[in-house]
mmCIF file of C-alpha atoms in Angstrom:
data_model
loop_
_atom_site.group_PDB
_atom_site.id
_atom_site.type_symbol
_atom_site.label_atom_id
_atom_site.label_comp_id
_atom_site.label_asym_id
_atom_site.label_seq_id
_atom_site.Cartn_x
_atom_site.Cartn_y
_atom_site.Cartn_z
ATOM 1 C CA MET A 1 0.008 -0.025 -0.010
ATOM 2 C CA ARG A 2 1.039 3.542 -0.639
ATOM 3 C CA GLN A 3 1.499 6.094 2.238
ATOM 4 C CA PRO A 4 -0.949 8.805 1.666
ATOM 5 C CA PHE A 5 1.176 11.315 3.292
ATOM 6 C CA ARG A 6 4.711 11.442 4.343
ATOM 7 C CA ASN A 7 5.730 9.126 7.504
ATOM 8 C CA ALA A 8 2.296 7.568 7.564
ATOM 9 C CA SER A 9 3.740 4.473 8.509
ATOM 10 C CA VAL A 10 5.782 5.977 11.611
ATOM 11 C CA TYR A 11 2.392 7.466 12.960
ATOM 12 C CA ILE A 12 0.670 4.169 12.688
ATOM 13 C CA THR A 13 3.594 2.445 14.439
ATOM 14 C CA LEU A 14 3.745 5.192 17.211
ATOM 15 C CA LEU A 15 0.075 4.749 18.039
ATOM 16 C CA LEU A 16 0.338 1.085 18.173
ATOM 17 C CA VAL A 17 3.366 1.172 20.337
ATOM 18 C CA ILE A 18 1.534 3.531 22.740
ATOM 19 C CA GLU A 19 -1.486 1.376 23.055
ATOM 20 C CA ALA A 20 0.878 -1.495 24.152
ATOM 21 C CA ILE A 21 2.567 0.594 26.660
ATOM 22 C CA ILE A 22 -0.792 1.584 28.291
ATOM 23 C CA GLY A 23 -1.445 -2.174 28.531
ATOM 24 C CA LEU A 24 1.835 -2.510 30.422
ATOM 25 C CA LEU A 25 1.218 0.435 32.635
ATOM 26 C CA LEU A 26 -2.377 -0.927 33.432
ATOM 27 C CA ILE A 27 -0.840 -4.320 34.563
ATOM 28 C CA THR A 28 2.034 -2.582 36.632
ATOM 29 C CA VAL A 29 -0.150 -0.211 38.311
ATOM 30 C CA THR A 30 -2.890 -2.710 39.149
ATOM 31 C CA ALA A 31 -0.268 -5.192 40.625
ATOM 32 C CA TYR A 32 1.265 -2.401 42.667
ATOM 33 C CA TYR A 33 -1.961 -1.201 44.261
ATOM 34 C CA HIS A 34 -3.107 -4.841 44.498
ATOM 35 C CA ALA A 35 -0.340 -5.668 46.938
ATOM 36 C CA ILE A 36 -1.070 -2.681 48.919
ATOM 37 C CA LEU A 37 -4.868 -3.217 49.086
ATOM 38 C CA THR A 38 -4.273 -6.923 50.074
ATOM 39 C CA GLY A 39 -2.370 -5.902 53.001
ATOM 40 C CA TYR A 40 -5.452 -4.562 54.919
ATOM 41 C CA LEU A 41 -7.528 -7.697 54.353
ATOM 42 C CA SER A 42 -7.482 -11.573 55.159
ATOM 43 C CA GLU A 43 -7.206 -14.321 52.782
ATOM 44 C CA ILE A 44 -10.762 -14.480 52.041
ATOM 45 C CA GLU A 45 -11.002 -10.892 51.209
ATOM 46 C CA CYS A 46 -7.810 -10.974 49.134
ATOM 47 C CA ARG A 47 -9.369 -13.639 47.046
ATOM 48 C CA SER A 48 -12.480 -11.206 46.375
ATOM 49 C CA VAL A 49 -10.274 -8.431 45.350
ATOM 50 C CA HIS A 50 -8.333 -10.535 43.148
ATOM 51 C CA GLY A 51 -11.763 -11.521 41.371
ATOM 52 C CA TYR A 52 -12.389 -7.972 40.667
ATOM 53 C CA LEU A 53 -9.054 -7.113 39.479
ATOM 54 C CA LEU A 54 -8.463 -10.182 37.215
ATOM 55 C CA ASN A 55 -10.338 -8.471 34.207
ATOM 56 C CA ILE A 56 -7.950 -5.454 34.561
ATOM 57 C CA TYR A 57 -5.118 -7.643 34.205
ATOM 58 C CA ILE A 58 -6.636 -9.395 31.096
ATOM 59 C CA PHE A 59 -7.447 -6.075 29.602
ATOM 60 C CA GLY A 60 -3.916 -4.920 29.990
ATOM 61 C CA ALA A 61 -2.391 -8.208 28.386
ATOM 62 C CA GLN A 62 -4.807 -8.000 25.493
ATOM 63 C CA LEU A 63 -3.716 -4.642 24.793
ATOM 64 C CA ILE A 64 -0.104 -5.694 24.749
ATOM 65 C CA LEU A 65 -0.507 -8.824 22.606
ATOM 66 C CA THR A 66 -2.954 -7.261 20.114
ATOM 67 C CA PHE A 67 -1.134 -4.075 19.291
ATOM 68 C CA LEU A 68 2.352 -5.801 19.353
ATOM 69 C CA CYS A 69 1.227 -8.247 16.802
ATOM 70 C CA SER A 70 -0.327 -5.462 14.903
ATOM 71 C CA LEU A 71 3.146 -4.070 14.327
ATOM 72 C CA SER A 72 4.043 -7.014 12.209
ATOM 73 C CA MET A 73 0.849 -7.031 10.394
ATOM 74 C CA TRP A 74 1.005 -3.378 9.395
ATOM 75 C CA ARG A 75 4.863 -3.814 8.391
ATOM 76 C CA ARG A 76 3.561 -6.422 5.973
ATOM 77 C CA LEU A 77 0.616 -4.580 4.579
ATOM 78 C CA TRP A 78 2.754 -1.538 3.529
ATOM 79 C CA LYS A 79 4.607 -3.901 1.109
ATOM 80 C CA ARG A 80 1.513 -5.309 -0.457
ATOM 81 C CA ARG A 81 -1.086 -3.912 -2.820
ATOM 82 C CA CYS A 82 -4.346 -2.691 -1.638
ATOM 83 C CA THR A 83 -6.982 -5.308 -2.442
ATOM 84 C CA PRO A 84 -10.548 -6.067 -1.006
ATOM 85 C CA ASN A 85 -9.180 -8.857 1.212
ATOM 86 C CA ILE A 86 -6.696 -6.103 2.560
ATOM 87 C CA GLN A 87 -9.554 -3.839 3.252
ATOM 88 C CA LEU A 88 -11.459 -6.510 4.929
ATOM 89 C CA LEU A 89 -8.633 -7.484 6.990
ATOM 90 C CA LEU A 90 -8.173 -3.832 8.333
ATOM 91 C CA SER A 91 -11.993 -3.500 8.867
ATOM 92 C CA ILE A 92 -12.011 -6.813 10.845
ATOM 93 C CA TRP A 93 -8.773 -5.614 12.793
ATOM 94 C CA LEU A 94 -10.410 -2.338 13.747
ATOM 95 C CA PHE A 95 -13.664 -4.028 14.873
ATOM 96 C CA TYR A 96 -11.656 -6.426 17.082
ATOM 97 C CA SER A 97 -9.460 -3.829 18.612
ATOM 98 C CA CYS A 98 -12.579 -1.528 19.484
ATOM 99 C CA ILE A 99 -14.238 -4.649 21.185
ATOM 100 C CA ILE A 100 -11.069 -5.242 23.255
ATOM 101 C CA VAL A 101 -10.955 -1.532 24.615
ATOM 102 C CA ALA A 102 -14.810 -1.322 24.973
ATOM 103 C CA SER A 103 -14.810 -4.596 27.146
ATOM 104 C CA GLY A 104 -11.683 -3.137 29.049
ATOM 105 C CA LEU A 105 -13.590 0.116 29.691
ATOM 106 C CA ALA A 106 -16.687 -1.859 31.021
ATOM 107 C CA SER A 107 -14.351 -3.813 33.440
ATOM 108 C CA VAL A 108 -12.638 -0.607 34.816
ATOM 109 C CA TRP A 109 -16.039 1.053 35.343
ATOM 110 C CA ASN A 110 -17.308 -2.023 37.008
ATOM 111 C CA VAL A 111 -14.324 -1.863 39.380
ATOM 112 C CA TYR A 112 -14.953 1.833 40.013
ATOM 113 C CA ARG A 113 -18.610 1.223 40.680
ATOM 114 C CA SER A 114 -17.645 -1.297 43.251
ATOM 115 C CA ALA A 115 -15.582 0.985 45.359
ATOM 116 C CA LYS A 116 -18.093 1.004 48.133
ATOM 117 C CA VAL A 117 -17.934 -2.892 48.139
ATOM 118 C CA PHE A 118 -14.191 -2.658 48.610
ATOM 119 C CA GLU A 119 -14.554 -0.194 51.425
ATOM 120 C CA ASN A 120 -17.332 -2.151 53.260
ATOM 121 C CA GLY A 121 -15.517 -5.301 52.949
ATOM 122 C CA ALA A 122 -12.193 -3.808 54.270
ATOM 123 C CA GLU A 123 -13.982 -2.067 57.117
ATOM 124 C CA THR A 124 -15.864 -5.381 58.137
ATOM 125 C CA SER A 125 -12.644 -7.466 57.769
ATOM 126 C CA LEU A 126 -10.482 -5.132 60.006
ATOM 127 C CA ILE A 127 -13.106 -4.836 62.595
ATOM 128 C CA ARG A 128 -13.287 -8.653 62.805
ATOM 129 C CA GLY A 129 -9.318 -8.667 62.750
ATOM 130 C CA ILE A 130 -9.419 -6.497 66.080
ATOM 131 C CA ASP A 131 -11.606 -8.922 67.820
ATOM 132 C CA MET A 132 -9.460 -11.811 66.708
ATOM 133 C CA TYR A 133 -6.184 -9.989 67.529
ATOM 134 C CA TYR A 134 -4.992 -12.184 70.224
ATOM 135 C CA SER A 135 -6.791 -15.349 69.196
ATOM 136 C CA CYS A 136 -5.598 -15.535 65.727
ATOM 137 C CA PRO A 137 -1.726 -14.982 65.018
ATOM 138 C CA GLU A 138 -2.514 -14.296 61.287
ATOM 139 C CA TRP A 139 -4.578 -11.264 62.233
ATOM 140 C CA LYS A 140 -2.118 -10.130 64.826
ATOM 141 C CA LEU A 141 0.765 -10.172 62.369
ATOM 142 C CA LEU A 142 -1.478 -8.281 59.778
ATOM 143 C CA TRP A 143 -2.550 -5.597 62.225
ATOM 144 C CA ASP A 144 1.067 -5.039 63.653
ATOM 145 C CA GLY A 145 2.554 -4.937 60.147
ATOM 146 C CA LEU A 146 -0.210 -2.531 59.061
ATOM 147 C CA GLN A 147 0.010 -0.062 61.995
ATOM 148 C CA LEU A 148 3.742 0.013 61.744
ATOM 149 C CA HIS A 149 4.231 0.621 58.091
ATOM 150 C CA LYS A 150 1.135 2.882 57.662
ATOM 151 C CA GLU A 151 1.429 4.642 60.984
ATOM 152 C CA CYS A 152 -2.195 4.308 61.984
ATOM 153 C CA CYS A 153 -4.076 2.819 64.811
ATOM 154 C CA GLY A 154 -7.616 1.041 64.615
ATOM 155 C CA VAL A 155 -10.119 0.893 61.991
ATOM 156 C CA HIS A 156 -11.584 4.498 62.067
ATOM 157 C CA SER A 157 -9.326 5.716 65.036
ATOM 158 C CA TYR A 158 -7.618 4.468 68.169
ATOM 159 C CA LYS A 159 -10.741 4.001 69.988
ATOM 160 C CA ASP A 160 -11.672 0.975 68.005
ATOM 161 C CA TRP A 161 -9.174 -1.115 70.280
ATOM 162 C CA MET A 162 -10.875 0.145 73.361
ATOM 163 C CA ASN A 163 -14.114 -1.252 72.203
ATOM 164 C CA ALA A 164 -12.838 -4.722 71.570
ATOM 165 C CA ASP A 165 -14.355 -7.769 73.306
ATOM 166 C CA TRP A 166 -11.256 -8.750 74.977
ATOM 167 C CA MET A 167 -10.445 -5.151 76.092
ATOM 168 C CA PRO A 168 -10.582 -4.741 80.026
ATOM 169 C CA GLN A 169 -13.942 -3.308 81.185
ATOM 170 C CA GLN A 170 -14.352 0.426 81.771
ATOM 171 C CA GLU A 171 -13.568 0.117 85.501
ATOM 172 C CA ASP A 172 -10.264 -1.526 84.638
ATOM 173 C CA ASN A 173 -9.441 1.243 82.164
ATOM 174 C CA ASP A 174 -10.213 3.803 84.751
ATOM 175 C CA ASN A 175 -7.593 2.137 87.147
ATOM 176 C CA CYS A 176 -5.232 1.934 84.369
ATOM 177 C CA SER A 177 -5.514 5.567 83.607
ATOM 178 C CA THR A 178 -5.144 6.563 87.024
ATOM 179 C CA ALA A 179 -1.898 4.708 87.309
ATOM 180 C CA SER A 180 -0.487 6.058 84.010
ATOM 181 C CA GLY A 181 -2.011 9.489 84.076
ATOM 182 C CA SER A 182 -5.436 11.101 83.062
ATOM 183 C CA ASN A 183 -5.020 10.496 79.344
ATOM 184 C CA GLY A 184 -4.124 6.818 79.533
ATOM 185 C CA ILE A 185 -5.268 4.925 76.311
ATOM 186 C CA LEU A 186 -5.299 1.125 76.031
ATOM 187 C CA ALA A 187 -4.080 0.117 72.581
ATOM 188 C CA PRO A 188 -1.454 -2.403 70.931
ATOM 189 C CA TYR A 189 2.377 -1.273 71.221
ATOM 190 C CA THR A 190 2.430 -0.935 67.339
ATOM 191 C CA CYS A 191 0.022 2.186 67.649
ATOM 192 C CA CYS A 192 2.879 3.863 69.504
ATOM 193 C CA LYS A 193 4.956 6.432 67.595
ATOM 194 C CA ARG A 194 8.659 5.941 67.252
ATOM 195 C CA GLY A 195 10.548 6.611 70.456
ATOM 196 C CA CYS A 196 7.536 6.525 72.676
ATOM 197 C CA GLU A 197 7.366 4.564 75.877
ATOM 198 C CA SER A 198 4.384 2.581 77.744
ATOM 199 C CA SER A 199 3.894 2.088 81.110
ATOM 200 C CA THR A 200 3.336 -1.430 80.857
ATOM 201 C CA HIS A 201 4.662 -4.657 78.936
ATOM 202 C CA PRO A 202 3.813 -4.408 75.374
ATOM 203 C CA ASP A 203 2.899 -8.095 74.559
ATOM 204 C CA MET A 204 -0.039 -9.508 76.366
ATOM 205 C CA PRO A 205 -3.313 -8.260 77.711
ATOM 206 C CA GLY A 206 -5.330 -9.097 80.480
ATOM 207 C CA ASP A 207 -3.829 -10.489 83.806
ATOM 208 C CA GLU A 208 -2.369 -8.484 86.672
ATOM 209 C CA GLN A 209 1.278 -9.762 85.879
ATOM 210 C CA GLN A 210 1.216 -8.307 82.318
ATOM 211 C CA PRO A 211 -1.647 -5.618 82.106
ATOM 212 C CA PHE A 212 -2.423 -4.186 78.539
ATOM 213 C CA PRO A 213 -0.123 -1.276 77.595
ATOM 214 C CA SER A 214 -1.263 2.083 78.285
ATOM 215 C CA PHE A 215 -0.205 5.315 76.275
ATOM 216 C CA SER A 216 -0.881 8.880 76.343
ATOM 217 C CA LEU A 217 -2.941 10.452 73.577
ATOM 218 C CA ASP A 218 0.263 12.355 72.197
ATOM 219 C CA SER A 219 2.299 9.112 72.028
ATOM 220 C CA ILE A 220 0.304 7.113 69.508
ATOM 221 C CA HIS A 221 -1.037 7.457 66.165
ATOM 222 C CA THR A 222 -4.741 8.641 66.156
ATOM 223 C CA ASN A 223 -5.537 8.300 62.644
ATOM 224 C CA GLY A 224 -7.403 5.151 61.529
ATOM 225 C CA CYS A 225 -6.164 2.589 59.079
ATOM 226 C CA LEU A 226 -9.444 2.315 56.881
ATOM 227 C CA PRO A 227 -8.947 6.094 55.468
ATOM 228 C CA VAL A 228 -5.449 5.060 54.202
ATOM 229 C CA PHE A 229 -6.836 2.016 52.484
ATOM 230 C CA CYS A 230 -9.644 4.180 50.850
ATOM 231 C CA LYS A 231 -7.100 6.811 49.695
ATOM 232 C CA ALA A 232 -5.003 3.949 48.138
ATOM 233 C CA LEU A 233 -8.132 2.480 46.541
ATOM 234 C CA TRP A 234 -9.155 5.609 44.951
ATOM 235 C CA ARG A 235 -5.888 6.341 43.571
ATOM 236 C CA LEU A 236 -6.019 2.969 41.954
ATOM 237 C CA LEU A 237 -9.413 3.454 40.427
ATOM 238 C CA TYR A 238 -8.674 6.986 38.952
ATOM 239 C CA THR A 239 -5.264 5.523 37.490
ATOM 240 C CA GLN A 240 -7.115 2.782 35.838
ATOM 241 C CA LEU A 241 -9.923 4.975 34.559
ATOM 242 C CA GLY A 242 -7.403 7.345 33.111
ATOM 243 C CA LEU A 243 -5.255 4.941 31.424
ATOM 244 C CA ALA A 244 -8.484 3.210 29.923
ATOM 245 C CA LEU A 245 -9.592 6.513 28.496
ATOM 246 C CA LEU A 246 -6.294 7.001 27.162
ATOM 247 C CA SER A 247 -6.418 3.743 25.216
ATOM 248 C CA LEU A 248 -9.607 4.765 23.830
ATOM 249 C CA LYS A 249 -8.440 8.140 22.661
ATOM 250 C CA PHE A 250 -5.497 6.634 20.907
ATOM 251 C CA LEU A 251 -7.774 4.001 19.318
ATOM 252 C CA ILE A 252 -9.996 6.499 17.876
ATOM 253 C CA MET A 253 -7.122 8.409 16.367
ATOM 254 C CA LEU A 254 -5.835 4.998 15.007
ATOM 255 C CA CYS A 255 -9.316 4.249 13.360
ATOM 256 C CA PHE A 256 -9.574 7.652 11.809
ATOM 257 C CA LEU A 257 -5.934 7.355 10.403
ATOM 258 C CA THR A 258 -6.443 3.855 9.125
ATOM 259 C CA LYS A 259 -9.800 4.815 7.379
ATOM 260 C CA PHE A 260 -8.042 7.746 5.749
ATOM 261 C CA ILE A 261 -5.281 5.554 4.489
ATOM 262 C CA MET A 262 -7.768 3.230 3.084
ATOM 263 C CA GLN A 263 -9.863 5.881 1.271
ATOM 264 C CA ARG A 264 -6.693 7.515 -0.153
ATOM 265 C CA GLN A 265 -5.818 3.964 -1.542
ATOM 266 C CA ASN A 266 -9.224 3.756 -3.419
ATOM 267 C CA GLU A 267 -8.710 7.312 -4.758
ATOM 268 C CA SER A 268 -5.112 7.100 -5.936
ATOM 269 C CA ASP A 269 -3.689 5.694 -9.087
ATOM 270 C CA GLY A 270 -3.025 1.992 -8.759
ATOM 271 C CA SER A 271 -5.754 1.523 -6.184
ATOM 272 C CA CYS A 272 -8.043 -1.275 -5.580
ATOM 273 C CA ASP A 273 -9.503 -2.593 -8.791
ATOM 274 C CA ASN A 274 -8.017 0.444 -10.664
ATOM 275 C CA LEU A 275 -10.938 2.387 -9.931
ATOM 276 C CA GLY A 276 -11.115 5.970 -11.591
ATOM 277 C CA LEU A 277 -9.180 5.380 -14.679
ATOM 278 C CA THR A 278 -11.533 5.683 -17.724
ATOM 279 C CA ASP A 279 -11.389 7.040 -21.284
ATOM 280 C CA GLU A 280 -13.549 9.642 -22.972
ATOM 281 C CA ASP A 281 -16.436 7.190 -23.480
ATOM 282 C CA GLY A 282 -16.368 6.096 -19.652
ATOM 283 C CA TYR A 283 -14.691 2.723 -20.402
ATOM 284 C CA PRO A 284 -12.306 1.613 -17.866
ATOM 285 C CA LEU A 285 -8.603 1.673 -18.682
ATOM 286 C CA VAL A 286 -5.907 -0.906 -17.930
ATOM 287 C CA VAL A 287 -2.275 -0.087 -17.422
ATOM 288 C CA VAL A 288 0.142 -2.063 -19.532
ATOM 289 C CA LYS A 289 3.851 -2.216 -18.813
ATOM 290 C CA TYR A 290 6.342 -2.826 -21.696
ATOM 291 C CA PRO A 291 9.973 -2.412 -22.179
ATOM 292 C CA ALA A 292 11.348 1.101 -22.699
ATOM 293 C CA ASN A 293 12.524 0.263 -26.363
ATOM 294 C CA VAL A 294 9.074 -0.685 -27.486
ATOM 295 C CA ARG A 295 6.771 1.635 -29.078
ATOM 296 C CA CYS A 296 2.810 1.000 -29.115
ATOM 297 C CA LEU A 297 0.714 2.097 -32.013
ATOM 298 C CA VAL A 298 -3.110 2.218 -31.800
ATOM 299 C CA ILE A 299 -4.861 0.749 -34.687
ATOM 300 C CA GLY A 300 -8.353 2.197 -35.716
ATOM 301 C CA ASP A 301 -11.481 0.640 -36.542
ATOM 302 C CA GLU A 302 -10.847 0.831 -40.340
ATOM 303 C CA ASP A 303 -7.691 -1.070 -40.021
ATOM 304 C CA LEU A 304 -9.337 -4.103 -38.153
ATOM 305 C CA ALA A 305 -10.521 -7.097 -39.871
ATOM 306 C CA SER A 306 -14.214 -7.573 -40.679
ATOM 307 C CA ASP A 307 -14.470 -10.510 -38.207
ATOM 308 C CA MET A 308 -13.066 -8.317 -35.218
ATOM 309 C CA ALA A 309 -15.225 -6.381 -32.911
ATOM 310 C CA PRO A 310 -15.652 -2.810 -34.176
ATOM 311 C CA ASP A 311 -14.819 -1.123 -30.850
ATOM 312 C CA ALA A 312 -11.628 -3.174 -29.963
ATOM 313 C CA HIS A 313 -8.318 -1.402 -29.721
ATOM 314 C CA TYR A 314 -5.037 -3.188 -30.416
ATOM 315 C CA CYS A 315 -1.379 -2.211 -29.828
ATOM 316 C CA ASN A 316 1.084 -2.737 -32.667
ATOM 317 C CA CYS A 317 4.500 -2.618 -30.865
ATOM 318 C CA GLU A 318 7.640 -1.595 -32.739
ATOM 319 C CA ASP A 319 11.318 -1.147 -31.701
ATOM 320 C CA SER A 320 11.647 2.436 -30.369
ATOM 321 C CA ALA A 321 11.103 4.057 -27.021
ATOM 322 C CA GLU A 322 7.957 5.639 -26.100
ATOM 323 C CA ASP A 323 5.528 6.388 -23.086
ATOM 324 C CA ASP A 324 3.198 3.860 -21.507
ATOM 325 C CA CYS A 325 0.309 2.489 -23.646
ATOM 326 C CA GLU A 326 -3.231 2.409 -22.192
ATOM 327 C CA HIS A 327 -5.967 0.747 -23.720
#
């Protein structure tokens, strides 16, 4: 196929590479935030999140494979003559690309609409983890790592720990507060800011030998861990939505450019089916190639034999250099 303007193949290649890069960014960003979000959840909730994000991984992989393979397809098409089969191939390719991007947008929008489901699931999971903090080692490790690395305390605030089922009753809290100061707060040691000190042992709650650690309000992180989760979640959703819209934008540009190339192929000389080449009477002309040292003569109707068709034209070629012969 002929390039309708200078560097047309370069623009096509650039758009295809950009689409593949967008697919790679989708997979990378989703994997990064997926690892962050699962740090707040138990194994069951992690599987649920993985199920929601699986379609995004598939969408990114489809963008990479489809448009990288399209690079090889276009490289071959530039070397071939435009035929109806080539036009059909390009139409099918554009339709398939549109289906991929449309389904990917639907998947991203579905995850975006499910943001409240993620938030409610994380909230329920974290509250359950507080109640199971000392009965389930998995939850203790999760909460300790979460509060240390994210510098947060509790689900919504540090008060969530004081409402736990295993937490000492209010009378016990008052005694502990009296012993450690008027602002005594019962919370895990991982809620403590760097360099702070507690008035009790940081490991186990409950009995008189090892009471639950008590801190002052200034020595712990007062912000909850759920807002940190929601912030990371919305960053992921906005990034995914932005990348999906970018893929749609560049696909539209690719569609317009491809249609323009196909239209110019039909209008230019040597295009599909030699359309547009006619003589004075409206009959189609056919371009005939011959050696440079051959001259063609057109024989008129009066020179034709009586058994020949009266409207036929024949070339009588002689040894001389002349222009192309069209008949």
